[in-house]
XYZ file of C-alpha atoms in Angstrom:
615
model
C 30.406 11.480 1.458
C 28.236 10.104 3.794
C 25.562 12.397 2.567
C 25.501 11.860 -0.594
C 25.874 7.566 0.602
C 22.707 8.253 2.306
C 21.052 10.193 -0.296
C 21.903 7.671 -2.884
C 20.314 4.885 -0.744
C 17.171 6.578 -0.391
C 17.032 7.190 -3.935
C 17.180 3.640 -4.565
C 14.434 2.898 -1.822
C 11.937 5.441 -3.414
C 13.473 3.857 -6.380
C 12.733 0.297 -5.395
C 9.030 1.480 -3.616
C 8.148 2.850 -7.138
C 9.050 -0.388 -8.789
C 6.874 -2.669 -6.473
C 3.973 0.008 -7.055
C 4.206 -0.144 -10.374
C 4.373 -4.009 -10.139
C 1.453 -4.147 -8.255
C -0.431 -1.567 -10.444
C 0.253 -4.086 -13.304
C -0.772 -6.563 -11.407
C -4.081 -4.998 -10.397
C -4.462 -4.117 -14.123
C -4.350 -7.412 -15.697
C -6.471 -8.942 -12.996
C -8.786 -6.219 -13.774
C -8.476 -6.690 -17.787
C -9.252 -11.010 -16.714
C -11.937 -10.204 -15.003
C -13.182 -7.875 -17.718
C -12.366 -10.039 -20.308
C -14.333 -12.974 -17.933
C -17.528 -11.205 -17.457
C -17.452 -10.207 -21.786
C -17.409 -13.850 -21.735
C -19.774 -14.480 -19.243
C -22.279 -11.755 -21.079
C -21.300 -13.374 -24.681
C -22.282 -16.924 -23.343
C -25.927 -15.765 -21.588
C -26.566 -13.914 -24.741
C -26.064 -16.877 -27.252
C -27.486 -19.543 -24.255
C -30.981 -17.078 -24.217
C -30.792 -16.975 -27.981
C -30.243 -20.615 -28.205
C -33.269 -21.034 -25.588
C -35.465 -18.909 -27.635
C -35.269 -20.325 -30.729
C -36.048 -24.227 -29.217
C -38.570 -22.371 -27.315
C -39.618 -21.639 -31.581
C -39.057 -24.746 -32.612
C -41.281 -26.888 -29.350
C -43.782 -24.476 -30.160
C -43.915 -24.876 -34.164
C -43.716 -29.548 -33.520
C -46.688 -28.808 -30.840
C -48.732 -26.693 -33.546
C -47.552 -29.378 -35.614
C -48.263 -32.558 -33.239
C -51.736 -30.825 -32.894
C -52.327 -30.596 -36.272
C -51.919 -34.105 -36.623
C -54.194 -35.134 -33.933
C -56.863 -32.863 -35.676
C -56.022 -34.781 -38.685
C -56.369 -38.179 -37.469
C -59.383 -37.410 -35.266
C -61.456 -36.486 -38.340
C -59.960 -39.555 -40.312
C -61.081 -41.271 -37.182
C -64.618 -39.579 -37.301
C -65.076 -39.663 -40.858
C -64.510 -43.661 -40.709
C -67.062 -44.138 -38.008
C -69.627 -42.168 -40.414
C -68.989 -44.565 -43.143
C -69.470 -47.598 -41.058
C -72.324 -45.693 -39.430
C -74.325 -45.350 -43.217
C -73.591 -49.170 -43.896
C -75.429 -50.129 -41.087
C -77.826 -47.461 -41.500
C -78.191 -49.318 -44.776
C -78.225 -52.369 -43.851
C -80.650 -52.264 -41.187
C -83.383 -49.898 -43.997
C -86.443 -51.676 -44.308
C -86.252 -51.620 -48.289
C -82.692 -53.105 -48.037
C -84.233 -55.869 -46.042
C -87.007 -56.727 -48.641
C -84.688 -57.008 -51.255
C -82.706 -59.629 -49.105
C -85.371 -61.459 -48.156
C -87.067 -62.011 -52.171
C -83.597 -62.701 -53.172
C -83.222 -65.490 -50.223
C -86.343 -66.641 -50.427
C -87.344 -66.661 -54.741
C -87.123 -70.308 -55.025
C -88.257 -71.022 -51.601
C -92.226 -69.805 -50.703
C -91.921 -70.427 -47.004
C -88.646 -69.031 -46.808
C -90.046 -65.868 -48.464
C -92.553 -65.656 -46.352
C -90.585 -66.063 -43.801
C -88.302 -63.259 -44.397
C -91.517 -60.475 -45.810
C -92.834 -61.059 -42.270
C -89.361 -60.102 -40.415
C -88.756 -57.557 -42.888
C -91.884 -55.896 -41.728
C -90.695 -55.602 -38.322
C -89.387 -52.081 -37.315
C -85.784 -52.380 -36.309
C -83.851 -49.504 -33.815
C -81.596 -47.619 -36.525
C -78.028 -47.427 -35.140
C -76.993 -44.017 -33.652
C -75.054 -40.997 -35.977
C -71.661 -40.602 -34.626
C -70.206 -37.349 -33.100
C -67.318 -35.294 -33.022
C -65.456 -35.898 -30.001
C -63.147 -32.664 -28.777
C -59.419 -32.914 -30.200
C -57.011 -33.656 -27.102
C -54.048 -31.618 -27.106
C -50.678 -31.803 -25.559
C -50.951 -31.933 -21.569
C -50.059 -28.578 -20.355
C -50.755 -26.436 -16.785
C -52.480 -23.293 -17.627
C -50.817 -20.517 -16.916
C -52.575 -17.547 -14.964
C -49.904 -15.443 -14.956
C -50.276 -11.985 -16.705
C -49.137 -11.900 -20.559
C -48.968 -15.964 -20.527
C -51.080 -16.419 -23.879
C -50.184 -13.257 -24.977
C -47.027 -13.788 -26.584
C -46.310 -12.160 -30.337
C -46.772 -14.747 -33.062
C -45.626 -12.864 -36.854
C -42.077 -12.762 -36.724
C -41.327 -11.202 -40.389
C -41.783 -7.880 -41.660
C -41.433 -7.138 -45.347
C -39.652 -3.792 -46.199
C -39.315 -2.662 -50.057
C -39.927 -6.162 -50.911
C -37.405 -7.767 -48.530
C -38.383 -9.708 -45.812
C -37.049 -9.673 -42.093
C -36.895 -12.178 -39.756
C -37.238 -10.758 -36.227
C -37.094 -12.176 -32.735
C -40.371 -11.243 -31.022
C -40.420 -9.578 -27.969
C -41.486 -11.891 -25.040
C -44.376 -10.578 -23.233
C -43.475 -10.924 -19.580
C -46.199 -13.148 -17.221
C -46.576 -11.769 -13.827
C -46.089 -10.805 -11.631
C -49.040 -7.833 -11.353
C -48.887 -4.655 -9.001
C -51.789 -5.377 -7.360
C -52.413 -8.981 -6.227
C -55.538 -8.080 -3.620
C -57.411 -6.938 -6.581
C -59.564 -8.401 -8.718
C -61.179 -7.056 -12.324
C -63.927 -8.345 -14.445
C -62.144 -6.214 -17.816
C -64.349 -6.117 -20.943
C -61.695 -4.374 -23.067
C -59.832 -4.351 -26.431
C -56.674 -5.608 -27.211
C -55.162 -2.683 -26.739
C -56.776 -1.083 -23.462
C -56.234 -5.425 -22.161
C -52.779 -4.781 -22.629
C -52.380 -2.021 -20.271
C -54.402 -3.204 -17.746
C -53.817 -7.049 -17.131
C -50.364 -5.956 -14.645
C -52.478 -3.862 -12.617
C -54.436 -6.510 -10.931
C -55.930 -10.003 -11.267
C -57.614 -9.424 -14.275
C -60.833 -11.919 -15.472
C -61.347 -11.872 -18.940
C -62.963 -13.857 -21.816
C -66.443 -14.014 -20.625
C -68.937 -13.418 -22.841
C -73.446 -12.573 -22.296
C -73.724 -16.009 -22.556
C -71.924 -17.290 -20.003
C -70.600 -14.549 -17.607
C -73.004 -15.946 -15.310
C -70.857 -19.481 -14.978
C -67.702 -17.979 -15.369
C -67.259 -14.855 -12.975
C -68.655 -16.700 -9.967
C -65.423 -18.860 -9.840
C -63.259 -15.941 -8.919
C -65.877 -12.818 -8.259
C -64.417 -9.755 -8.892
C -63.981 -6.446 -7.030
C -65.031 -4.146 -9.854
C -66.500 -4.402 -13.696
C -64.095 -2.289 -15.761
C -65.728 -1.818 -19.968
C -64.118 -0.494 -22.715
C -65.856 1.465 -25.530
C -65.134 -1.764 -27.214
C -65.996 -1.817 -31.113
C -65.551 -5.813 -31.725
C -66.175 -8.545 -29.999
C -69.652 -10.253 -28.265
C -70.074 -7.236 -25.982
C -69.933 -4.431 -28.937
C -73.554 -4.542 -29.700
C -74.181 -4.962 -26.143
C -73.319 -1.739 -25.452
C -73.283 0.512 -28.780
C -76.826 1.989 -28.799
C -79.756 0.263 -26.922
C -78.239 -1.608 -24.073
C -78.300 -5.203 -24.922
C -80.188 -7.888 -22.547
C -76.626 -9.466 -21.774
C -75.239 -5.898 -20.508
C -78.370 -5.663 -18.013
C -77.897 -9.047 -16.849
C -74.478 -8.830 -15.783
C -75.087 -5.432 -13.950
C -77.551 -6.492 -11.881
C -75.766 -9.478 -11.468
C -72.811 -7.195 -9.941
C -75.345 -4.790 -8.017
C -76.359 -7.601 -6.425
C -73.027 -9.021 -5.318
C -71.662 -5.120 -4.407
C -69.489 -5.074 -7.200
C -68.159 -1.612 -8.580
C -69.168 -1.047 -12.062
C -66.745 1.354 -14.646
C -67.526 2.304 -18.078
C -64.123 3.670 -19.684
C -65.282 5.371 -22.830
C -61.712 5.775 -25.265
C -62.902 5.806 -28.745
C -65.781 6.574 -31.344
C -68.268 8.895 -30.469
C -69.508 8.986 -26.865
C -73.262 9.812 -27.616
C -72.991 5.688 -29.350
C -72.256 4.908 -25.875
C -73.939 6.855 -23.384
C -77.106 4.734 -22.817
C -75.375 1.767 -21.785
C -72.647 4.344 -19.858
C -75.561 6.168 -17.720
C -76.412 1.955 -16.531
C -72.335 1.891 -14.548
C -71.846 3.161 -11.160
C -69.144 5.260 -12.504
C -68.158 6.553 -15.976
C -64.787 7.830 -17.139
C -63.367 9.007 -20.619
C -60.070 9.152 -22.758
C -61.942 12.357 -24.614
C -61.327 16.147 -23.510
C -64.499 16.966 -25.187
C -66.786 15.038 -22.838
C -67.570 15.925 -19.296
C -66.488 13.141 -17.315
C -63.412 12.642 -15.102
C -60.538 12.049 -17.291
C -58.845 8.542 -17.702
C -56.435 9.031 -20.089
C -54.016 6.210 -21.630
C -50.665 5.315 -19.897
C -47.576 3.836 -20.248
C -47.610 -0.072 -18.987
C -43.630 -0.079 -17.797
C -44.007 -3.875 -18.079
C -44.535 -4.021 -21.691
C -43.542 0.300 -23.207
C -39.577 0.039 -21.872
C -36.160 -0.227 -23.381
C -35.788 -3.634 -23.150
C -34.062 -4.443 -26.399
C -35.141 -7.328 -28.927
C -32.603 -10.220 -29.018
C -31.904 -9.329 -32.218
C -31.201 -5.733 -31.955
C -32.560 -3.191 -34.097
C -32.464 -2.823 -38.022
C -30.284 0.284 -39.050
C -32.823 2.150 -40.644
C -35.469 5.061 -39.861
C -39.023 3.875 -40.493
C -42.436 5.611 -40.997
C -45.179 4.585 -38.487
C -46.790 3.157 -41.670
C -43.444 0.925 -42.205
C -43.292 0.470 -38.545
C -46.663 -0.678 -37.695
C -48.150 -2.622 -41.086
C -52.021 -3.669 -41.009
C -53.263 -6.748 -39.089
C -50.710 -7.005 -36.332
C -51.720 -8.087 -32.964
C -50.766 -5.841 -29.900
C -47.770 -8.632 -29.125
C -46.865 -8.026 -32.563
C -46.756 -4.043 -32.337
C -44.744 -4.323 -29.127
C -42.181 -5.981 -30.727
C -42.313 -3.391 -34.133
C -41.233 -1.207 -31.541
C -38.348 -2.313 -30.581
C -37.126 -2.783 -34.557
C -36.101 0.567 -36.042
C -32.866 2.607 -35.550
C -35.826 5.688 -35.415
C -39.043 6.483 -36.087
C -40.396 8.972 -38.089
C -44.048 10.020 -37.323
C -46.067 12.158 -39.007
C -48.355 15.250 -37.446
C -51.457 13.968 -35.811
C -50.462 10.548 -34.629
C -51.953 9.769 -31.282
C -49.857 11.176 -28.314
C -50.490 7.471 -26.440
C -48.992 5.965 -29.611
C -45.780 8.522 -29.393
C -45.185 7.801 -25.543
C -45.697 4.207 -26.181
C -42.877 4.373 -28.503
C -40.652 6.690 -27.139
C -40.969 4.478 -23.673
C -39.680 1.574 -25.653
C -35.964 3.735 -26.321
C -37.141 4.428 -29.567
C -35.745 7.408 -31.165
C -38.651 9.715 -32.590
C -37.856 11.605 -35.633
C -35.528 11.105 -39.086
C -32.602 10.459 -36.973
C -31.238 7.745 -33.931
C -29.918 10.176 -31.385
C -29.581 8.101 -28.149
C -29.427 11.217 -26.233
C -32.729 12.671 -27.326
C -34.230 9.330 -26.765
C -33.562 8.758 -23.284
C -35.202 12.555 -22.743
C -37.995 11.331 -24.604
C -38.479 8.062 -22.638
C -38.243 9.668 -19.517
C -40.868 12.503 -20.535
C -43.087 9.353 -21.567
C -43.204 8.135 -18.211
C -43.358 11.506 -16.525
C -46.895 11.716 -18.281
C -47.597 8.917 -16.269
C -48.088 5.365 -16.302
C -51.008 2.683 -16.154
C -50.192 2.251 -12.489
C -50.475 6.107 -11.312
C -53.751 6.037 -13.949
C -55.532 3.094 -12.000
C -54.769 4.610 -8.721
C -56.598 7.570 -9.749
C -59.586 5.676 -10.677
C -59.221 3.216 -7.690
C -59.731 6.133 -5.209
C -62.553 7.877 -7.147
C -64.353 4.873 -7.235
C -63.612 3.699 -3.091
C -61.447 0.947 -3.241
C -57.901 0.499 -2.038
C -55.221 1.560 -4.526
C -52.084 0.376 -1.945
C -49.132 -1.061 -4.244
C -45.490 -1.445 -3.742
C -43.686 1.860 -3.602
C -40.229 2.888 -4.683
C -39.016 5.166 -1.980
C -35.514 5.494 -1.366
C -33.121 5.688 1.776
C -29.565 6.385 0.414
C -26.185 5.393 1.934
C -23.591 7.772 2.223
C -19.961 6.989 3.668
C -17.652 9.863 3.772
C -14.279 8.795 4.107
C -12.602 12.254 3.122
C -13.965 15.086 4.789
C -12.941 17.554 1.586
C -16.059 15.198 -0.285
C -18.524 16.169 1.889
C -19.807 19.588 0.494
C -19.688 17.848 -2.949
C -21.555 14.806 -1.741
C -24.399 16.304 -0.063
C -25.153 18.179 -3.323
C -25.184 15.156 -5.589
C -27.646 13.928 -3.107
C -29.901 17.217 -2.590
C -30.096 17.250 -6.380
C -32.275 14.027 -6.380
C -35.700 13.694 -6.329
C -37.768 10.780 -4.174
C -35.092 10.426 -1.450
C -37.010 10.326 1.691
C -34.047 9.261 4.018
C -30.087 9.796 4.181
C -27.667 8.136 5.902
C -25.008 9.504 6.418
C -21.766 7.777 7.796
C -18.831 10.594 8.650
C -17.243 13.428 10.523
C -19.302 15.315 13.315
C -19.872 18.298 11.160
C -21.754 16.374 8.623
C -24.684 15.828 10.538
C -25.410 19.817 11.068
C -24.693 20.278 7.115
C -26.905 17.113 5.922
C -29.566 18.639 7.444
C -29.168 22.211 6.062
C -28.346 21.196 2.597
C -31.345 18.254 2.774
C -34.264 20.269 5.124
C -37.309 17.809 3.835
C -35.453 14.443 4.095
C -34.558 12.121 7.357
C -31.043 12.496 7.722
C -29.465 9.744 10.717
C -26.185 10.567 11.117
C -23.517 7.999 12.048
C -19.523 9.192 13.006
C -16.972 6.184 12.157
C -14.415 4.706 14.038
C -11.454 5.561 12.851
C -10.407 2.047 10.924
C -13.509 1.468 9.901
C -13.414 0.496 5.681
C -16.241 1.762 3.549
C -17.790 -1.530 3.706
C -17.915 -1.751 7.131
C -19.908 1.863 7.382
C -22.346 0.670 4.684
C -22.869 -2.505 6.373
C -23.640 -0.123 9.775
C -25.857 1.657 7.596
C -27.976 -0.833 6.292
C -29.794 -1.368 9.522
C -31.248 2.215 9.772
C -32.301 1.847 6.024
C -36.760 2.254 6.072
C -37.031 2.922 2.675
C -37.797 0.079 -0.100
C -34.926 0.788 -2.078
C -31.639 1.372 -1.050
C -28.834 3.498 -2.790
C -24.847 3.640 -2.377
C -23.459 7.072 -3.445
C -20.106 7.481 -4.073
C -18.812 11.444 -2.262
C -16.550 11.594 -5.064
C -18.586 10.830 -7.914
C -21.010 13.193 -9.760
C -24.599 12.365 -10.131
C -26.977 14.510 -12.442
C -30.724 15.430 -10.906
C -32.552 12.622 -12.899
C -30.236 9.904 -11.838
C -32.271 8.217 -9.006
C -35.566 8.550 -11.280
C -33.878 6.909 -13.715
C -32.668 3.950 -12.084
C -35.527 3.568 -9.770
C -37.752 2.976 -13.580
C -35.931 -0.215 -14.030
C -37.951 -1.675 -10.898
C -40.669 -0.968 -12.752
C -39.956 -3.602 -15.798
C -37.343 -6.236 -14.569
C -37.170 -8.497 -12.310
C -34.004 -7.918 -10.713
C -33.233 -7.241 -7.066
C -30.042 -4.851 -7.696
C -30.245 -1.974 -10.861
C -27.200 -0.073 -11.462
C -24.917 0.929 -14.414
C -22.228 -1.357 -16.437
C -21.927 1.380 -19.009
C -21.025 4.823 -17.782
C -18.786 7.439 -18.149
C -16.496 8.578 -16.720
C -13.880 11.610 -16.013
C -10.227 11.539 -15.401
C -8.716 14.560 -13.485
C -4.816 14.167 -13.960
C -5.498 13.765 -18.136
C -8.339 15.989 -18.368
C -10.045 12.197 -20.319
C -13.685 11.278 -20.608
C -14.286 7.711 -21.163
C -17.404 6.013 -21.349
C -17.226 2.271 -20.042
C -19.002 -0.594 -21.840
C -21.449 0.595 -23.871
C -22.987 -2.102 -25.102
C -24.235 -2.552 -21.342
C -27.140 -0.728 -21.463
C -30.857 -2.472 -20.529
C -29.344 -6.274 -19.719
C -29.286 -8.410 -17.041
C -25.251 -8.413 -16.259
C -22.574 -10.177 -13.853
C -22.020 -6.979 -12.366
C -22.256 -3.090 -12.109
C -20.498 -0.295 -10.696
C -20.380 0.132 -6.477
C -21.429 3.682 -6.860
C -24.194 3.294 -8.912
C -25.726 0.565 -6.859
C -29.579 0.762 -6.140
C -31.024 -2.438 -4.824
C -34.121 -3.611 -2.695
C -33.716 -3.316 0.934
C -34.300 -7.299 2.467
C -31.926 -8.653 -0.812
C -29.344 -6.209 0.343
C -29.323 -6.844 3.985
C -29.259 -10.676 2.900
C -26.573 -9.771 1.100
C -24.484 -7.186 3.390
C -20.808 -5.729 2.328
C -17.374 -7.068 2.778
C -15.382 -5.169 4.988
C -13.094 -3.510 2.104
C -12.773 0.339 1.112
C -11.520 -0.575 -2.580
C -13.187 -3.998 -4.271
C -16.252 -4.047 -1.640
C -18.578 -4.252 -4.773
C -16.709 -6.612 -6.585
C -17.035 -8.887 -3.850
C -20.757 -8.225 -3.606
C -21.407 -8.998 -7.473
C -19.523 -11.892 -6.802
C -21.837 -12.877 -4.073
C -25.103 -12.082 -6.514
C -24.064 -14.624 -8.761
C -23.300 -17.280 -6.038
C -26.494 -17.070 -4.707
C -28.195 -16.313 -7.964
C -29.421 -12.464 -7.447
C -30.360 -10.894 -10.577
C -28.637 -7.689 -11.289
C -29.575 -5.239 -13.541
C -27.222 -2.503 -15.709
C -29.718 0.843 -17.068
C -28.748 3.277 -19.111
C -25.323 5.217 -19.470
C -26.858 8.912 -18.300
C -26.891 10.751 -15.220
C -23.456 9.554 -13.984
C -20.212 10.199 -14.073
C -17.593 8.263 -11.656
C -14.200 10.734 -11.391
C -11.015 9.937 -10.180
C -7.499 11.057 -10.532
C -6.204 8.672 -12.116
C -7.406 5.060 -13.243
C -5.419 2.225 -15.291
C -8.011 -0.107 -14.771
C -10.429 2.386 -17.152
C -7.875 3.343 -19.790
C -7.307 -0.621 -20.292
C -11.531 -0.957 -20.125
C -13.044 2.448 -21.351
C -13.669 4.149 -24.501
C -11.864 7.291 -25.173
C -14.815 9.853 -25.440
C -12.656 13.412 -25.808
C -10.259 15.436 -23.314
C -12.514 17.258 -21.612
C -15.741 17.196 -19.078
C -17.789 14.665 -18.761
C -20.939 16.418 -17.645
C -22.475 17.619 -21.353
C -22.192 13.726 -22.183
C -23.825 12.240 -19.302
C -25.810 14.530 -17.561
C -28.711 15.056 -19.836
């Protein structure tokens, strides 16, 4: 009896234990589903706020156009009124005017008309022509920055005879990878674009006045285009124009490094004024100089969406990119189409330009195929990795910020360990581990990862995962700094990936809001928020973390194992730290078992995750 008393009793206790687990699971779960449902919110609201901002920024800019129309206006009423009062007294003061007063004074009065024939006669100072005086316009600080007065202007695009309103794509201004260096750029619109974020670029002059207008910032090199327009075209097509001379010698005299980049039209229209440059590169496979090929500009070719998302419809590159658009303009064409369809022959700059903006290529918008295209895009390499080429042909310093990588990893569970250190050997650009956990780890880190720094830490036995990253930290040398997760599964382009968004935003921590993710115990794939891709975010997942090394030190980690990067996103948007959510690929976060992702996830199939994210 008392047996079967006691049995019964701690039946009820498991009973009872169960009960408060599951009351605290639900718990958990609807403070999870809040503080989903808070950050939606939270997105919804920055999304119709930067909406809301750009379209006042439209409407300032459309009553200043406006305001300055009117001053125009009223400054040539003004002018033209001073010309008519400047012709009556023009008139008044003629000497044949003047006779005619005078007989008509004096016709019944012979001294009087005598009088006035005699001061008629006398040669009187004719009052001076009025001139236009320059229109003032609306006080406003120049900006320097790069892309400042480059912003797209034509907003509609007419398809079949409908017409689109679009939100342009905002150029970004600054800042530029090289602020040491400064260019003299003699370029087109298009070659301008990829340059101006490479250094502090001096443009605008012209053979008239390059002479008054490079001496206020003098440059470290002369960089010109095979340009086909513009004051400088005839300068250099042909005969070398006076101008061209002039500023040469004006830069051999001053030690200034002199590039001709030839990228169109035939080279031999070119290659007197070329043979006058220190240094002579070309776009063309056919000519016999060192190569200096077009590149990707991350700043302005990346995935960044338009606010207004893209039309649902596949468009040819001659629907896509219509006559008479500016470059501003074509940046933000690219950004339109569900997919574009291209036919043989177009330029391979054009298709990497497009494909690095997440457009799909082809008669279809696969997502999947796109990201493989972007990241082949940039593989060919970018503006940056092209100027650093032609910096160090040419002598001069190519140093710019780099994007190596130390990576955190805590190993709580020594059964994760094998798996962890080969989510981490499969990355590329890691130049330092840490690695927090047992004894044997250290020995196996550096087996598994024989070209990487591996530092070795061994935890005290209460220490919470937030406690060994935040021990971790310290040793960190690299410029970025990763958190891997030893139970999570990371495909061999993930850190590539995510180190790319440094490259375009302007946020301090990148990571991934949308992801998928596995389920052991239902055999479920889910994929979280997808919507999440390419935006600035309240927050993104702890094991997909990637930030820069002084923000996260500032930062540091709250000494939790589960919620320590809640706590930290919480702590970004306190103290007002950007943070950044990429793409969905190249991760997968697994678990057992997870109510908080069945209540916030997708339903993908029942099955692996793997063929779905790691592409």
């Amino acid at each position: 009896m008392s047996t079967e008393l006691e049995s019964t009793r701690r039946a009820l206790r498991d009973a009872v234990a169960q009960a408060e687990r599951a009351a605290e699971l639900a718990r958990l779960l609807d403070a999870a589903q809040a503080r989903l449902a808070e950050a939606e919110q939270r997105a919804e609201e920055a999304k119709a706020l930067a909406e809301q901002l750009s379209e006042t920024e439209e409407r300032l800019a459309a009553e200043q156009a406006a305001a300055d129309k009117l001053r125009k206006e009223l400054a040539e009423q003004r002018f033209q009124a001073e010309v008519a009062n400047w012709k009556l007294s023009s008139i008044k003061v003629a000497r044949w005017n003047r006779l005619g007063d005078a007989i008509k004074s004096g016709k019944s009065n012979p001294v009087r008309l005598a009088r006035g024939l005699k001061g008629a006669a006398k040669p009187v100072k004719r009052p001076t022509a009025p001139k236009r005086k320059p229109v003032a316009t609306a006080n406003k600080a120049q900006d320097e920055r790069p892309g400042a007065a480059f912003q797209a202007t034509t907003s509609t695009r007419t398809l079949g005879g409908a017409q689109f309103k679009l939100k342009p794509f905002r150029v970004p201004t600054g800042p530029n990878t090289r602020p040491h260096l400064t260019a003299a750029v003699i370029a087109d619109p298009h070659a301008e674009a990829l340059l101006r974020y490479e250094w502090r670029q001096t443009t605008g002059f012209t053979p008239r006045d390059f002479a008054r207008v490079l001496p206020l910032e003098v440059p470290h090199l002369l960089v010109v285009e095979s340009v086909t327009q513009g004051p400088w075209a005839e300068e250099i097509i042909g005969e070398p124009g006076e101008g061209l001379k002039s500023l040469l010698a004006w830069c051999a005299e001053r030690g200034i490094r002199t590039v001709f980049w030839h990228t169109k039209g035939d080279v031999s229209a070119y290659a007197q004024a070329a043979d006058l440059f220190e240094h002579r590169f070309t776009a063309d496979l056919t000519v016999a100089w060192p190569r200096l090929q077009f590149g990707v500009q991350p700043r302005v070719h990346n995935p960044l969406p338009l606010s207004g998302g893209r039309i649902d419809r596949v468009l040819t590159l001659d629907q896509l990119l219509p006559e008479h658009l500016t470059y501003p303009d074509v940046l933000t064409s690219y950004r339109w189409p569900a997919a574009a369809d291209c036919p043989p022959g177009t330029p391979q700059w054009r298709l990497a330009e497009i494909a690095a903006c997440g457009t799909p290529i082809g008669t279809e918008a696969d997502s999947r195929r796109a990201h493989v295209a972007l990241r082949r895009a940039y593989a060919m390499g970018t503006m940056s990795e092209r100027i650093d080429e032609m910096l160090d042909a040419i002598g001069l310093p190519s140093a710019r910020p780099t994007l190596n990588t130390s990576v955190l990893l805590p190993i709580v569970d020594p059964y994760t360990m094998e798996h962890a250190l080969a989510q981490v050997a499969r990355q590329s650009g890691v130049d330092q581990v840490i690695v927090i956990g047992p004894p044997e780890a250290e020995l196996r880190a550096r087996d598994v990862l024989p070209d990487v720094e591996v530092i070795h830490r061994r935890p005290a036995p209460s220490m919470t995962v937030g406690a060994m990253l935040n021990a971790g930290i310290d040793l960190c040398e690299a410029d970025l700094v990763a958190v891997m997760d030893p139970r999570d599964v990371y495909g061999p382009h993930y850190l590539s990936d995510l180190r790319r968004a440094f490259l375009f935003s302007t946020a301090d921590i990148v990571g991934k809001a949308a992801f998928y993710a596995h389920l052991r115990k239902p055999q479920a794939t889910l994929l979280k928020q997808p919507e999440a891709e390419y935006g600035y975010l309240p927050e993104i997942a702890g094991g997909t973390l990637l930030a820069r090394r002084n923000a996260l030190r500032e930062l540091g980690f709250a000494d939790l194992t589960e919620g320590w990067d809640e706590v930290l996103m919480r702590q970004c948007r306190t103290d007002g730290v950007k943070v950044f959510s990429a793409d969905r690929f190249g991760y997968v976060r697994v678990r057992d078992e997870d109510r908080w992702l069945l209540g916030a996830a997708q339903l993908v199939e029942y099955g692996s995750a793997e063929p779905h994210a790691l592409i």
